[in-house]
mmCIF file with all atom_site columns, N, CA and C in Angstrom:
data_model
loop_
_atom_site.group_PDB
_atom_site.id
_atom_site.type_symbol
_atom_site.label_atom_id
_atom_site.label_alt_id
_atom_site.label_comp_id
_atom_site.label_asym_id
_atom_site.label_entity_id
_atom_site.label_seq_id
_atom_site.pdbx_PDB_ins_code
_atom_site.Cartn_x
_atom_site.Cartn_y
_atom_site.Cartn_z
_atom_site.occupancy
_atom_site.B_iso_or_equiv
_atom_site.pdbx_formal_charge
_atom_site.auth_seq_id
_atom_site.auth_comp_id
_atom_site.auth_asym_id
_atom_site.auth_atom_id
_atom_site.pdbx_PDB_model_num
ATOM 1   N N  . UNK A 1 1  ? 1.013   -1.026  -0.008 1.00 80.00 ? 18 UNK A N  1
ATOM 2   C CA . UNK A 1 1  ? -0.327  0.025   0.392  1.00 80.00 ? 18 UNK A CA 1
ATOM 3   C C  . UNK A 1 1  ? 1.398   1.129   -0.309 1.00 80.00 ? 18 UNK A C  1
ATOM 4   N N  . UNK A 1 2  ? 2.025   1.201   0.434  1.00 86.00 ? 19 UNK A N  1
ATOM 5   C CA . UNK A 1 2  ? 3.094   2.436   1.025  1.00 86.00 ? 19 UNK A CA 1
ATOM 6   C C  . UNK A 1 2  ? 3.618   2.478   -0.528 1.00 86.00 ? 19 UNK A C  1
ATOM 7   N N  . UNK A 1 3  ? 3.394   1.813   -1.392 1.00 90.00 ? 20 UNK A N  1
ATOM 8   C CA . UNK A 1 3  ? 4.176   2.157   -2.592 1.00 90.00 ? 20 UNK A CA 1
ATOM 9   C C  . UNK A 1 3  ? 2.833   2.826   -3.606 1.00 90.00 ? 20 UNK A C  1
ATOM 10  N N  . UNK A 1 4  ? 1.310   2.276   -3.355 1.00 86.00 ? 21 UNK A N  1
ATOM 11  C CA . UNK A 1 4  ? 0.548   2.289   -4.679 1.00 86.00 ? 21 UNK A CA 1
ATOM 12  C C  . UNK A 1 4  ? -0.005  4.129   -4.599 1.00 86.00 ? 21 UNK A C  1
ATOM 13  N N  . UNK A 1 5  ? -0.107  4.509   -5.475 1.00 94.00 ? 22 UNK A N  1
ATOM 14  C CA . UNK A 1 5  ? -1.096  6.056   -5.287 1.00 94.00 ? 22 UNK A CA 1
ATOM 15  C C  . UNK A 1 5  ? -2.302  6.125   -6.437 1.00 94.00 ? 22 UNK A C  1
ATOM 16  N N  . UNK A 1 6  ? -2.779  7.313   -6.015 1.00 94.00 ? 23 UNK A N  1
ATOM 17  C CA . UNK A 1 6  ? -3.889  7.321   -6.896 1.00 94.00 ? 23 UNK A CA 1
ATOM 18  C C  . UNK A 1 6  ? -5.082  6.267   -6.727 1.00 94.00 ? 23 UNK A C  1
ATOM 19  N N  . UNK A 1 7  ? -5.382  5.618   -7.746 1.00 92.00 ? 24 UNK A N  1
ATOM 20  C CA . UNK A 1 7  ? -6.782  5.035   -8.356 1.00 92.00 ? 24 UNK A CA 1
ATOM 21  C C  . UNK A 1 7  ? -6.237  3.579   -7.839 1.00 92.00 ? 24 UNK A C  1
ATOM 22  N N  . UNK A 1 8  ? -5.516  3.233   -7.392 1.00 93.00 ? 25 UNK A N  1
ATOM 23  C CA . UNK A 1 8  ? -4.408  1.853   -6.724 1.00 93.00 ? 25 UNK A CA 1
ATOM 24  C C  . UNK A 1 8  ? -4.706  1.748   -4.924 1.00 93.00 ? 25 UNK A C  1
ATOM 25  N N  . UNK A 1 9  ? -4.240  3.438   -4.755 1.00 94.00 ? 26 UNK A N  1
ATOM 26  C CA . UNK A 1 9  ? -3.999  3.356   -3.576 1.00 94.00 ? 26 UNK A CA 1
ATOM 27  C C  . UNK A 1 9  ? -5.415  3.631   -3.323 1.00 94.00 ? 26 UNK A C  1
ATOM 28  N N  . UNK A 1 10 ? -6.487  3.982   -3.710 1.00 93.00 ? 27 UNK A N  1
ATOM 29  C CA . UNK A 1 10 ? -8.004  3.870   -3.622 1.00 93.00 ? 27 UNK A CA 1
ATOM 30  C C  . UNK A 1 10 ? -8.490  2.876   -3.478 1.00 93.00 ? 27 UNK A C  1
ATOM 31  N N  . UNK A 1 11 ? -8.831  2.174   -4.193 1.00 92.00 ? 28 UNK A N  1
ATOM 32  C CA . UNK A 1 11 ? -9.297  0.473   -4.262 1.00 92.00 ? 28 UNK A CA 1
ATOM 33  C C  . UNK A 1 11 ? -8.500  0.088   -3.091 1.00 92.00 ? 28 UNK A C  1
ATOM 34  N N  . UNK A 1 12 ? -7.283  -0.312  -2.871 1.00 91.00 ? 29 UNK A N  1
ATOM 35  C CA . UNK A 1 12 ? -6.731  -1.082  -1.738 1.00 91.00 ? 29 UNK A CA 1
ATOM 36  C C  . UNK A 1 12 ? -7.237  -0.849  -0.284 1.00 91.00 ? 29 UNK A C  1
ATOM 37  N N  . UNK A 1 13 ? -7.293  0.645   -0.291 1.00 92.00 ? 30 UNK A N  1
ATOM 38  C CA . UNK A 1 13 ? -7.370  1.772   0.945  1.00 92.00 ? 30 UNK A CA 1
ATOM 39  C C  . UNK A 1 13 ? -8.796  0.612   0.771  1.00 92.00 ? 30 UNK A C  1
ATOM 40  N N  . UNK A 1 14 ? -10.395 1.128   -0.294 1.00 93.00 ? 31 UNK A N  1
ATOM 41  C CA . UNK A 1 14 ? -11.505 0.693   0.274  1.00 93.00 ? 31 UNK A CA 1
ATOM 42  C C  . UNK A 1 14 ? -11.357 -0.766  -0.104 1.00 93.00 ? 31 UNK A C  1
ATOM 43  N N  . UNK A 1 15 ? -11.459 -1.371  -0.258 1.00 91.00 ? 32 UNK A N  1
ATOM 44  C CA . UNK A 1 15 ? -10.832 -2.936  -0.373 1.00 91.00 ? 32 UNK A CA 1
ATOM 45  C C  . UNK A 1 15 ? -10.812 -3.371  1.305  1.00 91.00 ? 32 UNK A C  1
ATOM 46  N N  . UNK A 1 16 ? -9.693  -3.075  1.088  1.00 92.00 ? 33 UNK A N  1
ATOM 47  C CA . UNK A 1 16 ? -9.350  -3.265  2.228  1.00 92.00 ? 33 UNK A CA 1
ATOM 48  C C  . UNK A 1 16 ? -10.641 -3.079  4.180  1.00 92.00 ? 33 UNK A C  1
ATOM 49  N N  . UNK A 1 17 ? -10.672 -1.528  3.967  1.00 93.00 ? 34 UNK A N  1
ATOM 50  C CA . UNK A 1 17 ? -11.389 -1.258  5.397  1.00 93.00 ? 34 UNK A CA 1
ATOM 51  C C  . UNK A 1 17 ? -12.449 -1.459  5.505  1.00 93.00 ? 34 UNK A C  1
ATOM 52  N N  . UNK A 1 18 ? -13.572 -1.987  3.582  1.00 93.00 ? 35 UNK A N  1
ATOM 53  C CA . UNK A 1 18 ? -14.694 -2.476  3.878  1.00 93.00 ? 35 UNK A CA 1
ATOM 54  C C  . UNK A 1 18 ? -14.753 -4.027  4.070  1.00 93.00 ? 35 UNK A C  1
ATOM 55  N N  . UNK A 1 19 ? -13.457 -4.598  4.294  1.00 92.00 ? 36 UNK A N  1
ATOM 56  C CA . UNK A 1 19 ? -13.229 -6.341  4.543  1.00 92.00 ? 36 UNK A CA 1
ATOM 57  C C  . UNK A 1 19 ? -13.497 -6.032  5.989  1.00 92.00 ? 36 UNK A C  1
ATOM 58  N N  . UNK A 1 20 ? -11.968 -5.350  6.276  1.00 92.00 ? 37 UNK A N  1
ATOM 59  C CA . UNK A 1 20 ? -13.000 -5.190  8.021  1.00 92.00 ? 37 UNK A CA 1
ATOM 60  C C  . UNK A 1 20 ? -14.231 -4.814  9.111  1.00 92.00 ? 37 UNK A C  1
ATOM 61  N N  . UNK A 1 21 ? -14.532 -3.764  8.251  1.00 93.00 ? 38 UNK A N  1
ATOM 62  C CA . UNK A 1 21 ? -15.474 -3.625  8.815  1.00 93.00 ? 38 UNK A CA 1
ATOM 63  C C  . UNK A 1 21 ? -16.795 -4.785  8.448  1.00 93.00 ? 38 UNK A C  1
ATOM 64  N N  . UNK A 1 22 ? -16.879 -4.800  7.751  1.00 92.00 ? 39 UNK A N  1
ATOM 65  C CA . UNK A 1 22 ? -17.793 -6.513  7.525  1.00 92.00 ? 39 UNK A CA 1
ATOM 66  C C  . UNK A 1 22 ? -17.505 -7.654  8.095  1.00 92.00 ? 39 UNK A C  1
ATOM 67  N N  . UNK A 1 23 ? -15.672 -7.129  8.551  1.00 91.00 ? 40 UNK A N  1
ATOM 68  C CA . UNK A 1 23 ? -16.028 -8.640  9.559  1.00 91.00 ? 40 UNK A CA 1
ATOM 69  C C  . UNK A 1 23 ? -16.039 -8.307  10.882 1.00 91.00 ? 40 UNK A C  1
ATOM 70  N N  . UNK A 1 24 ? -15.791 -7.223  11.520 1.00 94.00 ? 41 UNK A N  1
ATOM 71  C CA . UNK A 1 24 ? -16.149 -6.940  12.729 1.00 94.00 ? 41 UNK A CA 1
ATOM 72  C C  . UNK A 1 24 ? -17.604 -6.680  13.198 1.00 94.00 ? 41 UNK A C  1
ATOM 73  N N  . UNK A 1 25 ? -17.982 -6.099  12.281 1.00 92.00 ? 42 UNK A N  1
ATOM 74  C CA . UNK A 1 25 ? -19.400 -6.383  11.902 1.00 92.00 ? 42 UNK A CA 1
ATOM 75  C C  . UNK A 1 25 ? -20.594 -7.421  12.273 1.00 92.00 ? 42 UNK A C  1
ATOM 76  N N  . UNK A 1 26 ? -19.591 -8.362  12.274 1.00 91.00 ? 43 UNK A N  1
ATOM 77  C CA . UNK A 1 26 ? -20.411 -9.811  12.441 1.00 91.00 ? 43 UNK A CA 1
ATOM 78  C C  . UNK A 1 26 ? -20.434 -10.082 13.910 1.00 91.00 ? 43 UNK A C  1
ATOM 79  N N  . UNK A 1 27 ? -18.920 -9.863  13.775 1.00 93.00 ? 44 UNK A N  1
ATOM 80  C CA . UNK A 1 27 ? -18.344 -10.472 15.260 1.00 93.00 ? 44 UNK A CA 1
ATOM 81  C C  . UNK A 1 27 ? -19.394 -9.429  16.395 1.00 93.00 ? 44 UNK A C  1
ATOM 82  N N  . UNK A 1 28 ? -19.832 -8.462  15.865 1.00 95.00 ? 45 UNK A N  1
ATOM 83  C CA . UNK A 1 28 ? -19.882 -7.258  17.430 1.00 95.00 ? 45 UNK A CA 1
ATOM 84  C C  . UNK A 1 28 ? -21.769 -8.096  17.239 1.00 95.00 ? 45 UNK A C  1
ATOM 85  N N  . UNK A 1 29 ? -22.589 -8.415  16.694 1.00 93.00 ? 46 UNK A N  1
ATOM 86  C CA . UNK A 1 29 ? -23.025 -9.214  15.971 1.00 93.00 ? 46 UNK A CA 1
ATOM 87  C C  . UNK A 1 29 ? -23.661 -10.232 17.155 1.00 93.00 ? 46 UNK A C  1
ATOM 88  N N  . UNK A 1 30 ? -22.596 -11.068 16.541 1.00 93.00 ? 47 UNK A N  1
ATOM 89  C CA . UNK A 1 30 ? -22.803 -11.943 18.091 1.00 93.00 ? 47 UNK A CA 1
ATOM 90  C C  . UNK A 1 30 ? -21.965 -11.619 19.247 1.00 93.00 ? 47 UNK A C  1
ATOM 91  N N  . UNK A 1 31 ? -22.059 -10.832 19.345 1.00 95.00 ? 48 UNK A N  1
ATOM 92  C CA . UNK A 1 31 ? -21.905 -10.401 20.740 1.00 95.00 ? 48 UNK A CA 1
ATOM 93  C C  . UNK A 1 31 ? -23.342 -9.835  21.220 1.00 95.00 ? 48 UNK A C  1
ATOM 94  N N  . UNK A 1 32 ? -23.534 -9.075  20.867 1.00 94.00 ? 49 UNK A N  1
ATOM 95  C CA . UNK A 1 32 ? -25.151 -8.625  20.950 1.00 94.00 ? 49 UNK A CA 1
ATOM 96  C C  . UNK A 1 32 ? -25.927 -9.983  20.486 1.00 94.00 ? 49 UNK A C  1
ATOM 97  N N  . UNK A 1 33 ? -26.468 -11.112 19.983 1.00 94.00 ? 50 UNK A N  1
ATOM 98  C CA . UNK A 1 33 ? -26.648 -11.906 20.648 1.00 94.00 ? 50 UNK A CA 1
ATOM 99  C C  . UNK A 1 33 ? -26.453 -12.674 21.598 1.00 94.00 ? 50 UNK A C  1
ATOM 100 N N  . UNK A 1 34 ? -25.693 -13.212 22.425 1.00 95.00 ? 51 UNK A N  1
ATOM 101 C CA . UNK A 1 34 ? -25.078 -13.584 23.094 1.00 95.00 ? 51 UNK A CA 1
ATOM 102 C C  . UNK A 1 34 ? -24.625 -12.876 24.324 1.00 95.00 ? 51 UNK A C  1
ATOM 103 N N  . UNK A 1 35 ? -25.139 -12.254 24.288 1.00 95.00 ? 52 UNK A N  1
ATOM 104 C CA . UNK A 1 35 ? -24.622 -11.000 26.216 1.00 95.00 ? 52 UNK A CA 1
ATOM 105 C C  . UNK A 1 35 ? -25.792 -11.421 27.097 1.00 95.00 ? 52 UNK A C  1
ATOM 106 N N  . UNK A 1 36 ? -26.309 -11.196 28.076 1.00 95.00 ? 53 UNK A N  1
ATOM 107 C CA . UNK A 1 36 ? -27.225 -10.903 29.424 1.00 95.00 ? 53 UNK A CA 1
ATOM 108 C C  . UNK A 1 36 ? -27.516 -9.632  29.529 1.00 95.00 ? 53 UNK A C  1
ATOM 109 N N  . UNK A 1 37 ? -25.975 -8.739  29.097 1.00 97.00 ? 54 UNK A N  1
ATOM 110 C CA . UNK A 1 37 ? -25.635 -7.423  29.632 1.00 97.00 ? 54 UNK A CA 1
ATOM 111 C C  . UNK A 1 37 ? -26.752 -6.781  28.917 1.00 97.00 ? 54 UNK A C  1
ATOM 112 N N  . UNK A 1 38 ? -27.630 -5.566  29.045 1.00 96.00 ? 55 UNK A N  1
ATOM 113 C CA . UNK A 1 38 ? -28.405 -4.715  28.829 1.00 96.00 ? 55 UNK A CA 1
ATOM 114 C C  . UNK A 1 38 ? -27.418 -3.654  28.238 1.00 96.00 ? 55 UNK A C  1
ATOM 115 N N  . UNK A 1 39 ? -25.855 -3.332  28.919 1.00 97.00 ? 56 UNK A N  1
ATOM 116 C CA . UNK A 1 39 ? -25.760 -1.820  28.433 1.00 97.00 ? 56 UNK A CA 1
ATOM 117 C C  . UNK A 1 39 ? -25.001 -2.706  27.564 1.00 97.00 ? 56 UNK A C  1
ATOM 118 N N  . UNK A 1 40 ? -24.369 -4.184  27.415 1.00 96.00 ? 57 UNK A N  1
ATOM 119 C CA . UNK A 1 40 ? -23.526 -4.382  26.115 1.00 96.00 ? 57 UNK A CA 1
ATOM 120 C C  . UNK A 1 40 ? -24.039 -4.467  25.000 1.00 96.00 ? 57 UNK A C  1
ATOM 121 N N  . UNK A 1 41 ? -25.660 -4.699  25.266 1.00 96.00 ? 58 UNK A N  1
ATOM 122 C CA . UNK A 1 41 ? -26.276 -4.959  24.088 1.00 96.00 ? 58 UNK A CA 1
ATOM 123 C C  . UNK A 1 41 ? -26.393 -3.519  23.571 1.00 96.00 ? 58 UNK A C  1
ATOM 124 N N  . UNK A 1 42 ? -26.973 -2.380  23.869 1.00 96.00 ? 59 UNK A N  1
ATOM 125 C CA . UNK A 1 42 ? -27.531 -1.694  23.990 1.00 96.00 ? 59 UNK A CA 1
ATOM 126 C C  . UNK A 1 42 ? -26.005 -0.743  23.151 1.00 96.00 ? 59 UNK A C  1
ATOM 127 N N  . UNK A 1 43 ? -24.804 -1.096  23.505 1.00 96.00 ? 60 UNK A N  1
ATOM 128 C CA . UNK A 1 43 ? -23.111 -0.761  22.856 1.00 96.00 ? 60 UNK A CA 1
ATOM 129 C C  . UNK A 1 43 ? -23.349 -0.828  22.203 1.00 96.00 ? 60 UNK A C  1
ATOM 130 N N  . UNK A 1 44 ? -23.145 -2.694  21.747 1.00 96.00 ? 61 UNK A N  1
ATOM 131 C CA . UNK A 1 44 ? -23.027 -3.409  20.918 1.00 96.00 ? 61 UNK A CA 1
ATOM 132 C C  . UNK A 1 44 ? -24.353 -2.788  19.221 1.00 96.00 ? 61 UNK A C  1
ATOM 133 N N  . UNK A 1 45 ? -24.858 -2.528  19.561 1.00 95.00 ? 62 UNK A N  1
ATOM 134 C CA . UNK A 1 45 ? -26.383 -2.302  18.592 1.00 95.00 ? 62 UNK A CA 1
ATOM 135 C C  . UNK A 1 45 ? -25.566 -0.895  18.164 1.00 95.00 ? 62 UNK A C  1
ATOM 136 N N  . UNK A 1 46 ? -25.714 0.343   19.241 1.00 97.00 ? 63 UNK A N  1
ATOM 137 C CA . UNK A 1 46 ? -24.796 1.590   18.722 1.00 97.00 ? 63 UNK A CA 1
ATOM 138 C C  . UNK A 1 46 ? -23.473 1.828   17.618 1.00 97.00 ? 63 UNK A C  1
ATOM 139 N N  . UNK A 1 47 ? -22.861 0.553   18.368 1.00 96.00 ? 64 UNK A N  1
ATOM 140 C CA . UNK A 1 47 ? -21.362 0.068   17.286 1.00 96.00 ? 64 UNK A CA 1
ATOM 141 C C  . UNK A 1 47 ? -21.989 -0.427  16.016 1.00 96.00 ? 64 UNK A C  1
ATOM 142 N N  . UNK A 1 48 ? -23.016 -1.245  15.680 1.00 95.00 ? 65 UNK A N  1
ATOM 143 C CA . UNK A 1 48 ? -22.665 -1.995  14.507 1.00 95.00 ? 65 UNK A CA 1
ATOM 144 C C  . UNK A 1 48 ? -24.057 -0.883  13.928 1.00 95.00 ? 65 UNK A C  1
ATOM 145 N N  . UNK A 1 49 ? -24.634 0.093   14.403 1.00 96.00 ? 66 UNK A N  1
ATOM 146 C CA . UNK A 1 49 ? -25.307 1.096   13.381 1.00 96.00 ? 66 UNK A CA 1
ATOM 147 C C  . UNK A 1 49 ? -24.118 1.826   12.379 1.00 96.00 ? 66 UNK A C  1
ATOM 148 N N  . UNK A 1 50 ? -23.057 1.973   13.157 1.00 97.00 ? 67 UNK A N  1
ATOM 149 C CA . UNK A 1 50 ? -21.903 3.341   12.820 1.00 97.00 ? 67 UNK A CA 1
ATOM 150 C C  . UNK A 1 50 ? -21.244 2.843   11.963 1.00 97.00 ? 67 UNK A C  1
ATOM 151 N N  . UNK A 1 51 ? -21.034 1.238   12.402 1.00 96.00 ? 68 UNK A N  1
ATOM 152 C CA . UNK A 1 51 ? -20.351 0.060   11.228 1.00 96.00 ? 68 UNK A CA 1
ATOM 153 C C  . UNK A 1 51 ? -20.815 0.833   10.038 1.00 96.00 ? 68 UNK A C  1
ATOM 154 N N  . UNK A 1 52 ? -22.069 -0.124  10.011 1.00 95.00 ? 69 UNK A N  1
ATOM 155 C CA . UNK A 1 52 ? -22.905 -0.250  9.166  1.00 95.00 ? 69 UNK A CA 1
ATOM 156 C C  . UNK A 1 52 ? -23.345 0.985   8.388  1.00 95.00 ? 69 UNK A C  1
ATOM 157 N N  . UNK A 1 53 ? -23.071 2.449   8.850  1.00 97.00 ? 70 UNK A N  1
ATOM 158 C CA . UNK A 1 53 ? -22.887 3.698   8.681  1.00 97.00 ? 70 UNK A CA 1
ATOM 159 C C  . UNK A 1 53 ? -21.660 4.105   7.447  1.00 97.00 ? 70 UNK A C  1
ATOM 160 N N  . UNK A 1 54 ? -20.535 3.423   8.373  1.00 96.00 ? 71 UNK A N  1
ATOM 161 C CA . UNK A 1 54 ? -19.813 3.355   7.602  1.00 96.00 ? 71 UNK A CA 1
ATOM 162 C C  . UNK A 1 54 ? -19.268 2.317   6.417  1.00 96.00 ? 71 UNK A C  1
ATOM 163 N N  . UNK A 1 55 ? -19.649 1.650   6.299  1.00 95.00 ? 72 UNK A N  1
ATOM 164 C CA . UNK A 1 55 ? -19.589 0.035   5.253  1.00 95.00 ? 72 UNK A CA 1
ATOM 165 C C  . UNK A 1 55 ? -20.342 0.753   3.959  1.00 95.00 ? 72 UNK A C  1
ATOM 166 N N  . UNK A 1 56 ? -21.753 1.193   4.450  1.00 95.00 ? 73 UNK A N  1
ATOM 167 C CA . UNK A 1 56 ? -22.594 2.516   2.750  1.00 95.00 ? 73 UNK A CA 1
ATOM 168 C C  . UNK A 1 56 ? -21.931 3.695   2.789  1.00 95.00 ? 73 UNK A C  1
ATOM 169 N N  . UNK A 1 57 ? -21.042 4.466   3.627  1.00 95.00 ? 74 UNK A N  1
ATOM 170 C CA . UNK A 1 57 ? -20.422 5.081   2.315  1.00 95.00 ? 74 UNK A CA 1
ATOM 171 C C  . UNK A 1 57 ? -19.201 4.401   1.567  1.00 95.00 ? 74 UNK A C  1
ATOM 172 N N  . UNK A 1 58 ? -18.549 3.234   2.261  1.00 94.00 ? 75 UNK A N  1
ATOM 173 C CA . UNK A 1 58 ? -17.255 2.552   1.022  1.00 94.00 ? 75 UNK A CA 1
ATOM 174 C C  . UNK A 1 58 ? -18.326 2.137   0.008  1.00 94.00 ? 75 UNK A C  1
ATOM 175 N N  . UNK A 1 59 ? -19.296 1.419   -0.389 1.00 93.00 ? 76 UNK A N  1
ATOM 176 C CA . UNK A 1 59 ? -19.804 1.280   -0.703 1.00 93.00 ? 76 UNK A CA 1
ATOM 177 C C  . UNK A 1 59 ? -20.630 2.090   -1.772 1.00 93.00 ? 76 UNK A C  1
ATOM 178 N N  . UNK A 1 60 ? -20.671 3.201   -1.223 1.00 94.00 ? 77 UNK A N  1
ATOM 179 C CA . UNK A 1 60 ? -20.995 4.609   -1.929 1.00 94.00 ? 77 UNK A CA 1
ATOM 180 C C  . UNK A 1 60 ? -19.772 4.919   -3.036 1.00 94.00 ? 77 UNK A C  1
ATOM 181 N N  . UNK A 1 61 ? -18.855 4.264   -3.191 1.00 94.00 ? 78 UNK A N  1
ATOM 182 C CA . UNK A 1 61 ? -17.420 5.049   -3.884 1.00 94.00 ? 78 UNK A CA 1
ATOM 183 C C  . UNK A 1 61 ? -17.600 4.497   -5.185 1.00 94.00 ? 78 UNK A C  1
ATOM 184 N N  . UNK A 1 62 ? -18.455 3.231   -5.327 1.00 93.00 ? 79 UNK A N  1
ATOM 185 C CA . UNK A 1 62 ? -18.191 2.058   -6.149 1.00 93.00 ? 79 UNK A CA 1
ATOM 186 C C  . UNK A 1 62 ? -16.787 1.742   -6.612 1.00 93.00 ? 79 UNK A C  1
ATOM 187 N N  . UNK A 1 63 ? -16.714 1.515   -5.231 1.00 92.00 ? 80 UNK A N  1
ATOM 188 C CA . UNK A 1 63 ? -14.995 0.870   -5.748 1.00 92.00 ? 80 UNK A CA 1
ATOM 189 C C  . UNK A 1 63 ? -15.154 -0.510  -5.035 1.00 92.00 ? 80 UNK A C  1
ATOM 190 N N  . UNK A 1 64 ? -16.383 -0.925  -4.051 1.00 90.00 ? 81 UNK A N  1
ATOM 191 C CA . UNK A 1 64 ? -16.329 -2.076  -3.194 1.00 90.00 ? 81 UNK A CA 1
ATOM 192 C C  . UNK A 1 64 ? -16.331 -3.506  -4.006 1.00 90.00 ? 81 UNK A C  1
ATOM 193 N N  . UNK A 1 65 ? -15.128 -4.591  -4.169 1.00 86.00 ? 82 UNK A N  1
ATOM 194 C CA . UNK A 1 65 ? -15.266 -5.450  -5.289 1.00 86.00 ? 82 UNK A CA 1
ATOM 195 C C  . UNK A 1 65 ? -15.737 -6.308  -4.574 1.00 86.00 ? 82 UNK A C  1
ATOM 196 N N  . UNK A 1 66 ? -16.598 -7.365  -6.013 1.00 86.00 ? 83 UNK A N  1
ATOM 197 C CA . UNK A 1 66 ? -16.787 -8.056  -5.560 1.00 86.00 ? 83 UNK A CA 1
ATOM 198 C C  . UNK A 1 66 ? -16.414 -9.631  -4.793 1.00 86.00 ? 83 UNK A C  1
ATOM 199 N N  . UNK A 1 67 ? -14.894 -9.459  -4.678 1.00 84.00 ? 84 UNK A N  1
ATOM 200 C CA . UNK A 1 67 ? -14.012 -9.712  -3.415 1.00 84.00 ? 84 UNK A CA 1
ATOM 201 C C  . UNK A 1 67 ? -13.968 -10.037 -2.726 1.00 84.00 ? 84 UNK A C  1
ATOM 202 N N  . UNK A 1 68 ? -14.069 -8.556  -2.087 1.00 82.00 ? 85 UNK A N  1
ATOM 203 C CA . UNK A 1 68 ? -14.281 -7.853  -1.101 1.00 82.00 ? 85 UNK A CA 1
ATOM 204 C C  . UNK A 1 68 ? -15.620 -8.779  -0.146 1.00 82.00 ? 85 UNK A C  1
ATOM 205 N N  . UNK A 1 69 ? -16.378 -8.394  -0.244 1.00 83.00 ? 86 UNK A N  1
ATOM 206 C CA . UNK A 1 69 ? -17.743 -9.165  -0.302 1.00 83.00 ? 86 UNK A CA 1
ATOM 207 C C  . UNK A 1 69 ? -17.386 -10.184 -0.224 1.00 83.00 ? 86 UNK A C  1
ATOM 208 N N  . UNK A 1 70 ? -16.898 -12.014 -1.187 1.00 82.00 ? 87 UNK A N  1
ATOM 209 C CA . UNK A 1 70 ? -16.800 -12.893 -1.011 1.00 82.00 ? 87 UNK A CA 1
ATOM 210 C C  . UNK A 1 70 ? -16.078 -12.968 0.390  1.00 82.00 ? 87 UNK A C  1
ATOM 211 N N  . UNK A 1 71 ? -14.801 -12.125 0.107  1.00 78.00 ? 88 UNK A N  1
ATOM 212 C CA . UNK A 1 71 ? -14.418 -12.970 1.246  1.00 78.00 ? 88 UNK A CA 1
ATOM 213 C C  . UNK A 1 71 ? -14.206 -12.354 2.886  1.00 78.00 ? 88 UNK A C  1
ATOM 214 N N  . UNK A 1 72 ? -15.157 -11.692 2.679  1.00 79.00 ? 89 UNK A N  1
ATOM 215 C CA . UNK A 1 72 ? -16.162 -11.019 4.742  1.00 79.00 ? 89 UNK A CA 1
ATOM 216 C C  . UNK A 1 72 ? -17.004 -12.038 4.190  1.00 79.00 ? 89 UNK A C  1
ATOM 217 N N  . UNK A 1 73 ? -17.989 -12.722 3.387  1.00 80.00 ? 90 UNK A N  1
ATOM 218 C CA . UNK A 1 73 ? -18.931 -13.634 2.976  1.00 80.00 ? 90 UNK A CA 1
ATOM 219 C C  . UNK A 1 73 ? -18.139 -14.828 4.075  1.00 80.00 ? 90 UNK A C  1
ATOM 220 N N  . UNK A 1 74 ? -17.259 -15.697 3.384  1.00 83.00 ? 91 UNK A N  1
ATOM 221 C CA . UNK A 1 74 ? -16.316 -16.976 3.786  1.00 83.00 ? 91 UNK A CA 1
ATOM 222 C C  . UNK A 1 74 ? -16.413 -16.535 4.947  1.00 83.00 ? 91 UNK A C  1
ATOM 223 N N  . UNK A 1 75 ? -16.472 -15.629 5.833  1.00 77.00 ? 92 UNK A N  1
ATOM 224 C CA . UNK A 1 75 ? -16.155 -15.364 7.220  1.00 77.00 ? 92 UNK A CA 1
ATOM 225 C C  . UNK A 1 75 ? -17.306 -15.714 8.220  1.00 77.00 ? 92 UNK A C  1
ATOM 226 N N  . UNK A 1 76 ? -18.671 -15.251 7.141  1.00 74.00 ? 93 UNK A N  1
ATOM 227 C CA . UNK A 1 76 ? -19.675 -16.153 8.309  1.00 74.00 ? 93 UNK A CA 1
ATOM 228 C C  . UNK A 1 76 ? -20.441 -17.017 8.534  1.00 74.00 ? 93 UNK A C  1
ATOM 229 N N  . UNK A 1 77 ? -19.447 -17.299 10.067 1.00 71.00 ? 94 UNK A N  1
ATOM 230 C CA . UNK A 1 77 ? -20.115 -18.896 10.705 1.00 71.00 ? 94 UNK A CA 1
ATOM 231 C C  . UNK A 1 77 ? -21.510 -19.626 9.406  1.00 71.00 ? 94 UNK A C  1
ATOM 232 N N  . UNK A 1 78 ? -21.794 -20.349 9.184  1.00 71.00 ? 95 UNK A N  1
ATOM 233 C CA . UNK A 1 78 ? -22.766 -21.853 8.964  1.00 71.00 ? 95 UNK A CA 1
ATOM 234 C C  . UNK A 1 78 ? -23.109 -22.118 9.965  1.00 71.00 ? 95 UNK A C  1
#
């Protein structure tokens, strides 16, 4: 990434950030679903809302690739 410039940098940046957000979104959802602590559930809900907003902004760039989404999908527990 250090050597990337312009569109190449943008693509790498968006792909990495979108993949990271997608993976943490799943984890936060699991925490919310399994905790009995109402404060943690509320925090997880707020956090997921923020992460969801970030993912939408990244997707609105038009740079998120199918490969990035496939990578995130492969981490979803079955």
